[in-house]
Coordinates of C-alpha atoms and ligand atoms in Angstrom, one line a residue:
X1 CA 80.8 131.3 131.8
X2 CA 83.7 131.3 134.7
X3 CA 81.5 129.5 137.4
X4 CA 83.9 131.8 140.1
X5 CA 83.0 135.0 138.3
X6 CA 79.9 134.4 136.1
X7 CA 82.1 136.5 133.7
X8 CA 82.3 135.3 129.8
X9 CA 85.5 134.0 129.3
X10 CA 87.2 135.3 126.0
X11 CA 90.4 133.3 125.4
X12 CA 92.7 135.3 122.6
X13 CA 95.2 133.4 121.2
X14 CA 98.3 134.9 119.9
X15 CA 99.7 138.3 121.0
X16 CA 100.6 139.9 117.5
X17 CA 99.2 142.9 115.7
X18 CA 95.6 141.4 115.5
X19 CA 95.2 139.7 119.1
X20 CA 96.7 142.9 121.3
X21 CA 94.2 145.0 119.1
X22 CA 91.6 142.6 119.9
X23 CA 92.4 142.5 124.1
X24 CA 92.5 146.2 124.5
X25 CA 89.1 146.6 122.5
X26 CA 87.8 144.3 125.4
X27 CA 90.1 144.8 128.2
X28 CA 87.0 147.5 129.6
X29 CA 84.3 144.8 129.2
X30 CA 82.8 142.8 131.8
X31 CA 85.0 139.4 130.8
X32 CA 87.2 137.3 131.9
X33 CA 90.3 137.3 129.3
X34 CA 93.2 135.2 129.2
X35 CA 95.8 136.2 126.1
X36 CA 98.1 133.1 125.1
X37 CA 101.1 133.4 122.9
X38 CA 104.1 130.9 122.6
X39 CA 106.8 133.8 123.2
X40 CA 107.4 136.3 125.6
X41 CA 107.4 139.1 123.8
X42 CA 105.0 141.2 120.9
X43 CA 107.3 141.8 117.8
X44 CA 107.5 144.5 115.3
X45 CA 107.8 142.4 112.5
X46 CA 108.1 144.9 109.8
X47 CA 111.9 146.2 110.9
X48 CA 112.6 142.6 111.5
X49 CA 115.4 142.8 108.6
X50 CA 116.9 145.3 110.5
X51 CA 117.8 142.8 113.4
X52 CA 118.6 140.2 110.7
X53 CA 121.1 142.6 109.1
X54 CA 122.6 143.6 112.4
X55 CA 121.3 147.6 112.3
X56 CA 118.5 147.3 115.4
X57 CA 119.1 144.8 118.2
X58 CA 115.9 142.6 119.3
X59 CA 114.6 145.0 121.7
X60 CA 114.2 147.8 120.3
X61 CA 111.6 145.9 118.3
X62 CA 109.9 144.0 120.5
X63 CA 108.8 144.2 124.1
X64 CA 107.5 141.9 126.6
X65 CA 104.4 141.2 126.5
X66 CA 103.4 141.5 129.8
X67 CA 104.8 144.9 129.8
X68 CA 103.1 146.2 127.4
X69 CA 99.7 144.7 129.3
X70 CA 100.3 145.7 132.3
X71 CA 97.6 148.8 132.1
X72 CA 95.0 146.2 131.0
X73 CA 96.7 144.2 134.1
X74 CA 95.9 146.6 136.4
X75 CA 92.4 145.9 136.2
X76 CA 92.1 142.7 136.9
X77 CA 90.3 140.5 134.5
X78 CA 93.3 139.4 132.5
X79 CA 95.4 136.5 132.6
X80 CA 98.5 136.4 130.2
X81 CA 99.8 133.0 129.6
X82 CA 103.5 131.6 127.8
X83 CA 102.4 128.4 125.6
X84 CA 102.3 127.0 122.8
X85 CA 98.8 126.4 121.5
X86 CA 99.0 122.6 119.7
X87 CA 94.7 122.4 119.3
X88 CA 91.3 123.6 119.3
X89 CA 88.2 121.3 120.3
X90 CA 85.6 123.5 118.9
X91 CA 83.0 120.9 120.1
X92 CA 84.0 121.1 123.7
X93 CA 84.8 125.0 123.4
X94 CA 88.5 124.2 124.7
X95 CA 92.1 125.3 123.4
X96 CA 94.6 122.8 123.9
X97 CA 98.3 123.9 125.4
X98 CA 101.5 122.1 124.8
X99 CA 101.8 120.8 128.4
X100 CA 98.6 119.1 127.9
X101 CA 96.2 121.7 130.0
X102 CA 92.9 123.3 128.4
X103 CA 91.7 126.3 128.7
X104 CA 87.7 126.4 128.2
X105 CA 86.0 129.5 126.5
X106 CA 83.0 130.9 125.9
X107 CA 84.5 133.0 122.9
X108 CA 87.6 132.8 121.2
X109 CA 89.9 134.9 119.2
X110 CA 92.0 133.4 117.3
X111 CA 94.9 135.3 115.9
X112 CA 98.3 133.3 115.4
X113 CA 99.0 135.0 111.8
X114 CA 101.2 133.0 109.5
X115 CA 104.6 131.3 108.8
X116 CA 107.0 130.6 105.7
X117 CA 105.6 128.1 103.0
X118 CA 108.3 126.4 101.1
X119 CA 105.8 125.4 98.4
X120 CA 105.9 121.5 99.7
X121 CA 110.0 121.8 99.2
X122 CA 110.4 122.0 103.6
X123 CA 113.5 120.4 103.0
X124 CA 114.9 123.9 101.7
X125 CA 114.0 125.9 105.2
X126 CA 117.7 123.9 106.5
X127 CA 119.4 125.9 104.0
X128 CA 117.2 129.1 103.0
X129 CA 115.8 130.5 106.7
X130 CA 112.5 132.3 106.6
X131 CA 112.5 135.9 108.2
X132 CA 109.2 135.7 110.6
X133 CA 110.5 135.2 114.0
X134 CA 113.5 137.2 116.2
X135 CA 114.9 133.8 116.3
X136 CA 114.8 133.7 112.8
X137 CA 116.3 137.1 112.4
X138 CA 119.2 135.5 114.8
X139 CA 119.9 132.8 112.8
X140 CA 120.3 135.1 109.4
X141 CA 121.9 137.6 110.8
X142 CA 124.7 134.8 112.3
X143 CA 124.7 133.4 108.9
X144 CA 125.3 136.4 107.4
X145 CA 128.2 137.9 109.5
X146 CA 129.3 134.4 109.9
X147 CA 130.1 134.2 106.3
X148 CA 132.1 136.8 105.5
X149 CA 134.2 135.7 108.7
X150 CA 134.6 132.7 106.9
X151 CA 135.5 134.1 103.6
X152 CA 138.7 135.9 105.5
X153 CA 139.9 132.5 106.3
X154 CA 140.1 131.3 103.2
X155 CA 143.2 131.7 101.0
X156 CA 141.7 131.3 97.2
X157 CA 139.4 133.4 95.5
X158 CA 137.4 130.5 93.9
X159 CA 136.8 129.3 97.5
X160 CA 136.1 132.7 99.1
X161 CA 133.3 133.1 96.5
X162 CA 130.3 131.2 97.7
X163 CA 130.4 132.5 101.2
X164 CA 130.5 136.0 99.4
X165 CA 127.6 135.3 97.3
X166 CA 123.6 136.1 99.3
X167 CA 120.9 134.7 97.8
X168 CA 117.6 136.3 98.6
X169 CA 114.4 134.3 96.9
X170 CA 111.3 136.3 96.6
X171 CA 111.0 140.3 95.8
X172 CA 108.5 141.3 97.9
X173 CA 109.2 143.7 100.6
X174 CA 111.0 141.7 103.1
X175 CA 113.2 140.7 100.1
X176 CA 113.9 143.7 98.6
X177 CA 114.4 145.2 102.0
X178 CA 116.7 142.5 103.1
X179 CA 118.9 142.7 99.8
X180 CA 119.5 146.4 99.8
X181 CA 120.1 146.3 103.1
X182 CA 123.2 143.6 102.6
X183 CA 124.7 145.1 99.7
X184 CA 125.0 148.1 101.8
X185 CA 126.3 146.6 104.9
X186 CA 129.0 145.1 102.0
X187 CA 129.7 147.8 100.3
X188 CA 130.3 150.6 102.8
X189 CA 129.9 149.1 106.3
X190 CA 132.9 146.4 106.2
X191 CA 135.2 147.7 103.5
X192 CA 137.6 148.8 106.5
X193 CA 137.4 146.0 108.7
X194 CA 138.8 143.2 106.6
X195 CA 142.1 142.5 105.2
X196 CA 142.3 139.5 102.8
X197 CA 138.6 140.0 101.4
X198 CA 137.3 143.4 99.2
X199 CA 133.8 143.1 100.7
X200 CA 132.8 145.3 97.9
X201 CA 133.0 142.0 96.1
X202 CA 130.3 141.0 97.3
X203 CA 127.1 139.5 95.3
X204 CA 123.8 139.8 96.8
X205 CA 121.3 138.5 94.0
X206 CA 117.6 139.0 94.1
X207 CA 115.6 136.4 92.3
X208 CA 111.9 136.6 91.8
X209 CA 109.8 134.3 90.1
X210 CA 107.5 136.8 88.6
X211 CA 108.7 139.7 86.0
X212 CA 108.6 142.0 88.4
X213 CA 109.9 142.8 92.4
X214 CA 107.6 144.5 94.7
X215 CA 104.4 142.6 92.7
X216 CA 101.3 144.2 95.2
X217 CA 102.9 147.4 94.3
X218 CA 101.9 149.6 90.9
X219 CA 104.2 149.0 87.9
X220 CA 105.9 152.7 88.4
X221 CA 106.7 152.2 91.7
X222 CA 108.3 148.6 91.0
X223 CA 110.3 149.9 88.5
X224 CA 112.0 152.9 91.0
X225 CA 112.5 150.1 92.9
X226 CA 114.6 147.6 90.6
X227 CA 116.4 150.9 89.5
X228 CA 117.0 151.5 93.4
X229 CA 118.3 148.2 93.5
X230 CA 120.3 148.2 90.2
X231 CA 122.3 151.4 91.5
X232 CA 123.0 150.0 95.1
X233 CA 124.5 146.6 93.2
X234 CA 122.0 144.5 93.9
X235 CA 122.1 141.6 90.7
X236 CA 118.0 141.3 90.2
X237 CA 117.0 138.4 88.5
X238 CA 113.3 138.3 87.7
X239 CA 111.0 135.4 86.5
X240 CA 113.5 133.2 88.0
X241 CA 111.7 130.0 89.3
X242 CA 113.7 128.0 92.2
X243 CA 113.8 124.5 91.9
X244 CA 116.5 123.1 94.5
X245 CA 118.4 124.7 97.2
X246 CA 121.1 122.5 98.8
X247 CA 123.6 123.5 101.1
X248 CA 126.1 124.6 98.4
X249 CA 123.4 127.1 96.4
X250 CA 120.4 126.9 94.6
X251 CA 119.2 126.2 91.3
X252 CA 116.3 128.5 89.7
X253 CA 115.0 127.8 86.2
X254 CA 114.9 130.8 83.4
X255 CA 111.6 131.4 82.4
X256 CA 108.7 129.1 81.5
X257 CA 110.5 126.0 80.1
X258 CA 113.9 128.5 80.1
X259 CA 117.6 126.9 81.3
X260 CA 118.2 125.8 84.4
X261 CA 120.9 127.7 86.4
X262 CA 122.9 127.5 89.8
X263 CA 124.1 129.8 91.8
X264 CA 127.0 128.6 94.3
X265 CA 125.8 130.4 97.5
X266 CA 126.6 129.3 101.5
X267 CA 124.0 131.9 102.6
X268 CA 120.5 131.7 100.9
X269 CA 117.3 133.5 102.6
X270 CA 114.1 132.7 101.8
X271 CA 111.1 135.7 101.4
X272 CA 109.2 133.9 99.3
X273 CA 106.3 132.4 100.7
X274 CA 103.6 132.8 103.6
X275 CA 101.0 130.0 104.8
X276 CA 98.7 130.9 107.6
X277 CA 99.5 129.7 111.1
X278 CA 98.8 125.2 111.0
X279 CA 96.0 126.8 113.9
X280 CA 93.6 127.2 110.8
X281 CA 94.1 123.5 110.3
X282 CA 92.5 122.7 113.7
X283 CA 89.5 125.1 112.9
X284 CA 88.8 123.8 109.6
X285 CA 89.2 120.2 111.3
X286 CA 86.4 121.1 114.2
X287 CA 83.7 123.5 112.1
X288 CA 84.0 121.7 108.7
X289 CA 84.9 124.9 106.8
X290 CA 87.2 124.4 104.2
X291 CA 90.8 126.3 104.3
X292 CA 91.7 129.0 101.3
X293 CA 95.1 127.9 99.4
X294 CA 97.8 129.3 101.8
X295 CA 94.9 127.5 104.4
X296 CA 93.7 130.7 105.8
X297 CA 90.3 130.5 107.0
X298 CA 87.5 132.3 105.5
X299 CA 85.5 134.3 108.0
X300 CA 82.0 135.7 107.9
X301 CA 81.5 139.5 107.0
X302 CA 81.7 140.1 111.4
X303 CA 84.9 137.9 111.1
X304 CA 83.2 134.9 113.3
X305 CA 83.3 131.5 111.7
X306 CA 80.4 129.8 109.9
X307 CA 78.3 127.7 112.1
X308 CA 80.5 129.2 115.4
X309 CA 79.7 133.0 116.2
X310 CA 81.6 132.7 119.4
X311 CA 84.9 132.3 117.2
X312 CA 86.5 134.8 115.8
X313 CA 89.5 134.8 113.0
X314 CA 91.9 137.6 112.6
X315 CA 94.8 138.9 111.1
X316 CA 97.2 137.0 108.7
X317 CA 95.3 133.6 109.5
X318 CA 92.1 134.9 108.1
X319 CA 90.8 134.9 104.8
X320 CA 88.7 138.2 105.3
X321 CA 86.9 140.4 103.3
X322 CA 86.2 144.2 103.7
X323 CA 83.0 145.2 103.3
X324 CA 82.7 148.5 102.2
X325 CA 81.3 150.4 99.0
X326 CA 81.0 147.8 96.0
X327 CA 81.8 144.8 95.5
X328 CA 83.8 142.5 99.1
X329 CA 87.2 143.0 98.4
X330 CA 90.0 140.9 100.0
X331 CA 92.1 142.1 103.1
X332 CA 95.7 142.4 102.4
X333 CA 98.0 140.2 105.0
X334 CA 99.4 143.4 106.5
X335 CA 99.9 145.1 109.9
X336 CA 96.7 147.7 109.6
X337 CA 94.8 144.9 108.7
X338 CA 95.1 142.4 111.4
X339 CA 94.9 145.6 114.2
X340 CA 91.4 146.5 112.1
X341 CA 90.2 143.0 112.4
X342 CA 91.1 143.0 116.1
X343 CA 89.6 146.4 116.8
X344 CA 86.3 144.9 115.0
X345 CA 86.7 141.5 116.7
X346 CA 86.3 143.0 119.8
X347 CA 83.4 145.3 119.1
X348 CA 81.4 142.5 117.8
X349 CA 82.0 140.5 120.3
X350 CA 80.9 143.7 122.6
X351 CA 77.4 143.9 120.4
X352 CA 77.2 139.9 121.0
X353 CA 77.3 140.1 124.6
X354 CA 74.7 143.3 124.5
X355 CA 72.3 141.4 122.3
X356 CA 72.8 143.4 119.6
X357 CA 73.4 142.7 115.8
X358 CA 77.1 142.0 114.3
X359 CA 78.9 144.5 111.9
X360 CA 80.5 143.5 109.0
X361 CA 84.1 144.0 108.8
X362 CA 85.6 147.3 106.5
X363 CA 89.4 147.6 106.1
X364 CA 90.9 151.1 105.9
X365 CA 94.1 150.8 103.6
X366 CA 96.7 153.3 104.5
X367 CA 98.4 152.3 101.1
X368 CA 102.0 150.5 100.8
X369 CA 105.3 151.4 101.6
X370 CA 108.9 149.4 100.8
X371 CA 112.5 151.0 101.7
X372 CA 115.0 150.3 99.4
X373 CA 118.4 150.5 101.0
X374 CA 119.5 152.8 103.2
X375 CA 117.9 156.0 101.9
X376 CA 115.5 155.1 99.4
X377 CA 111.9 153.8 99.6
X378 CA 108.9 153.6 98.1
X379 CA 105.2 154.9 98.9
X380 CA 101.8 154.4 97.6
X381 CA 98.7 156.3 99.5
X382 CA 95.2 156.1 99.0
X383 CA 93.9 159.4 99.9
X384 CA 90.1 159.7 99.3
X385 CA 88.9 162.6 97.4
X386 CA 92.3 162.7 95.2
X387 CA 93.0 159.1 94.3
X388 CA 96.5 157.8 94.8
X389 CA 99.6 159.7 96.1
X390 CA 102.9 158.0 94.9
X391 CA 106.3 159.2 95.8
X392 CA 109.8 157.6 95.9
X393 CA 113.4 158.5 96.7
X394 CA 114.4 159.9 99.8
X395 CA 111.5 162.2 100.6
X396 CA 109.8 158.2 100.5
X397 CA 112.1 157.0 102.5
X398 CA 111.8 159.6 105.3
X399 CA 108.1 158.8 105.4
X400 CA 108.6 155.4 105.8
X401 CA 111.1 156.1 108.7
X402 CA 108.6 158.3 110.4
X403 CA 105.4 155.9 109.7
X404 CA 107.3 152.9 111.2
X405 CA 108.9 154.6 114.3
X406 CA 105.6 156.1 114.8
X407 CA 103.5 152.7 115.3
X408 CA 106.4 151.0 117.1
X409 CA 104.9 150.3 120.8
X410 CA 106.4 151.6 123.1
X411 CA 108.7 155.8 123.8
X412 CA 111.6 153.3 124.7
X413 CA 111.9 151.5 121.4
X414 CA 111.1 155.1 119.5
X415 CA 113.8 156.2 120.7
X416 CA 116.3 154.0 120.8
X417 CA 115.3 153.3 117.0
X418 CA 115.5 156.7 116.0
X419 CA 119.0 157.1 117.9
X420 CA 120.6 153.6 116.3
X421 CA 119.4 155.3 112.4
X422 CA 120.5 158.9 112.7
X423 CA 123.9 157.3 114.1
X424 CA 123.7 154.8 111.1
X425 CA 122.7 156.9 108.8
X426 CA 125.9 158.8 109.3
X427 CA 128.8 156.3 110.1
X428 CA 127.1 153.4 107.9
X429 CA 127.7 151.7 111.3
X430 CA 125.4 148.7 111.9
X431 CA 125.4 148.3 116.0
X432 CA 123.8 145.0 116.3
X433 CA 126.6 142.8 115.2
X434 CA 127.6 140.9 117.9
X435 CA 126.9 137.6 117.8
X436 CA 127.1 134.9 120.8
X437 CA 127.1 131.8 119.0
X438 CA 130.0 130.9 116.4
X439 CA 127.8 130.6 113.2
X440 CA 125.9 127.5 112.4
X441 CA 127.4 125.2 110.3
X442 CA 127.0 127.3 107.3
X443 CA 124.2 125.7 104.9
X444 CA 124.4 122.6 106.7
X445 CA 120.5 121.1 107.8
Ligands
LIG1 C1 109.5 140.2 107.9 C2 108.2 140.8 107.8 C3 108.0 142.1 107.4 C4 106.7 142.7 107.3 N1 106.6 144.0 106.9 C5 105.4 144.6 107.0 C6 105.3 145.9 106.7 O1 106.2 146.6 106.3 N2 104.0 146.5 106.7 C7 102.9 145.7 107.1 O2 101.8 146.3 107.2 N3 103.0 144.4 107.4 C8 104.2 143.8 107.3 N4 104.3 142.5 107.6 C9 103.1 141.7 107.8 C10 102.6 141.9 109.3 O3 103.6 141.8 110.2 C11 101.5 140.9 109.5 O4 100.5 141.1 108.6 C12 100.9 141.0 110.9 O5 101.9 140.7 111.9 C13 99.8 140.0 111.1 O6 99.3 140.2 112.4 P1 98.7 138.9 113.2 O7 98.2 139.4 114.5 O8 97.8 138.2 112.3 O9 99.9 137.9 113.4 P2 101.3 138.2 114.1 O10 101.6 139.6 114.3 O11 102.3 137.4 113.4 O12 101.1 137.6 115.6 C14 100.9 136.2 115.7 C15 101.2 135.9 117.2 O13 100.8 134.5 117.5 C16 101.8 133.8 118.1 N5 101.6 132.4 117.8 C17 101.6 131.8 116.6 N6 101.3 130.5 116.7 C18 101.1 130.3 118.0 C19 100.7 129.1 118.7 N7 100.5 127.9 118.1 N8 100.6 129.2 120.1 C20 100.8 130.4 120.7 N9 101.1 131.5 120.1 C21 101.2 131.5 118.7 C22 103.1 134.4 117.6 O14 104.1 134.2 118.6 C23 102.7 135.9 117.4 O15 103.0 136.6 118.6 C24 105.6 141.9 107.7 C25 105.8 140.6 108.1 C26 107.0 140.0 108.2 C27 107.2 138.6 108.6

């Protein structure tokens, strides 16, 4: 208890999907809250390839946190605080910040989702950046524009053709989002603007390690995709396994036991892998649970953890189940998920602190959606009483548009969003291409 107030103190770390779910299912209650995240700002990552590939600038998906709080503000039982969380001493019910203060709790919420696993290769994240962060979408996009800047300097094909060949490891989403959206930007957005290079030349390839891209979707709908993706140019190369990536390209192996290849590339992106947030490390370290494989922490049905009720996991760092008709099936890592888990956080918490009895978590799935280039996309809906609505094309793709401007926080980012697409859509324009820095040294660590 706050000795000032006599008011619980709920401390939620990380201001993502799950943790701003989890503070406005609270911010009525009788406690005292403080909300830590390391940036500024809460990010829409799922049109973060759109920064990366220069179509939306940064704030038309994000927006400062403390702006988007400041209702909650208003009322005067929330502090909101920039740091970087470094520990948890679950013993002493304190979380540790990077300038050494710490913040004591009563209960805690702990919500810090997940960064890029390189499979124990971390070497490869100098040449083969992760999309999770705006910084990160910074960094490709700079790499990517940067490239084909470079490729205009160069007098000799055989030179040029590296810095005109994108690698993109992993056909997931993000990936297959990321490639279409580059072999577009190649093919119709730059022809005009360079002399000495034929953008159209470009290569974006696609390799996956498994036999097919979009892998959580339904076979049918992964194969519109690849066909998507075969039509728009994209070279798809599926049960490719990497096994080096350097600063001059990457190697990937054919198959089990198959030839090894290489692919001479100066721009390589990586949407391959996800492990959970190193938080879950400090959790497992001070309640003895033990951490899934991508060291995700498995939570109780009410999401708290074993042995310690007063903390709660949610989002992309827990290792959650929904509890619904049958048999506990696993929560997907996805947006709806970790705003669920908050919104059920927070009630429990609510039936804690009334002496009442926990519920146990049930995740609504709103099905999956993937946009193939420009005007294509991909759509799987659960909808009860009929079973499983599946569309593709462009009538897909225009309900992904909607669905994503929709749950974008915020009139000012609708808008803005919905202004930068119809004028892309259009011109094949992509307005965020201005970049501050000269590129990186391209490939180099
Ligand atoms: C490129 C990309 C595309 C995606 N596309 C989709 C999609 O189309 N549909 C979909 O449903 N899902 C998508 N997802 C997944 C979705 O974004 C996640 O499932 C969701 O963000 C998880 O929410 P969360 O609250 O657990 O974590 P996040 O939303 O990631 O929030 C975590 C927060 O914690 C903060 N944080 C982390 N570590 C610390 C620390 N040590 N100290 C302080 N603060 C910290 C971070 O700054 C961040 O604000 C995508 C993810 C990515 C990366």
């Amino acid at each position: 208890m706050n000795a000032t107030t006599a008011r619980p103190r709920v401390v939620i770390l990380g201001c993502g999907f799950g943790g701003i779910e989890a503070l406005r299912g609270l911010s009525r209650a009788d406690v005292e809250i403080t909300i830590v995240d390391r940036t500024n700002h809460h990010l829409f990552q799922p049109l973060l390839y759109q920064v990366a590939t220069a179509g939306l600038t940064a704030p038309a998906i994000s927006a400062p946190i403390r702006h988007v709080l400041r209702s909650q503000m208003k009322r005067g039982n929330l502090t909101v605080l920039q740091a970087q969380v470094t520990g948890i001493d679950t013993a002493g019910r304190q979380v540790l910040l990077d300038d050494g203060q710490q913040l004591p709790y009563d209960h805690l919420i702990v919500a810090t989702g997940a960064t890029h696993s390189y499979f124990g290769h971390d070497a490869w994240s100098a040449y083969a950046p992760g999309l999770k962060t705006l910084a990160d979408a910074f960094t490709i996009r700079s790499r990517v524009i940067g490239a084909f800047e470079h490729a205009e300097r160069l007098a000799d094909a055989a030179a040029r053709a590296p810095w005109m060949t994108f690698v993109v490891i992993g056909a997931g989403p993000t990936g297959v989002e990321m490639a279409g959206t580059m072999i577009e930007i190649a093919h119709h957005t730059l022809p005009q603007e360079f002399r000495r290079i034929d953008s159209r030349r470009t290569n974006v390839i696609l390799l996956e390690g498994s036999p097919r891209v979009l892998g959580a979707f339904v076979p049918q709908l992964s194969e519109r995709a690849r066909a998507q993706l075969d039509r728009l140019g994209v070279d798809v190369r599926t049960g490719c396994m990497v096994t080096g990536i350097d600063a001059d390209g990457v190697d990937y192996r054919e198959g089990d036991g198959g030839p090894t290849r290489r692919i001479a590339s100066k721009t390589v992106i990586w949407a391959a892998g996800v492990a959970a947030s190193p938080l879950g490390r400090a959790i497992a370290a001070g309640t003895g649970i033990t951490l899934d494989r991508a060291g995700r922490v498995p939570v109780e049905p009410d999401l708290g953890v074993a042995g310690h009720p007063e903390i709660s996991v949610i989002g992309d760092l827990a290792a959650a189940r929904s509890y619904g008709r049958g048999e506990p099936r696993p929560v997907p890592g996805v947006s709806p998920g970790a705003k669920q888990m908050g919104r059920a956080a927070a009630a429990n918490l609510l039936r804690r602190l009334a002496g009442q009895p926990t519920r146990p978590f049930r995740y609504r799935d709103y099905g999956n959606l993937a946009t193939v280039g420009r005007k294509a996309a991909v759509v799987d809906l659960p909808v009860p009483g009929i079973g499983a609505v599946r569309f593709w094309g462009f009538a897909a793709w225009l309900f992904w548009l909607f669905a994503h401007i929709y749950f974008l926080i915020g009139f000012r980012n609708r808008l803005i969003v919905m202004l930068d697409w119809a004028v892309a859509y259009w011109t094949y324009e992509r307005s965020a291409r201005v970049v501050a820095e000269p590129p990186p040294t391209q490939g180099e660590p």
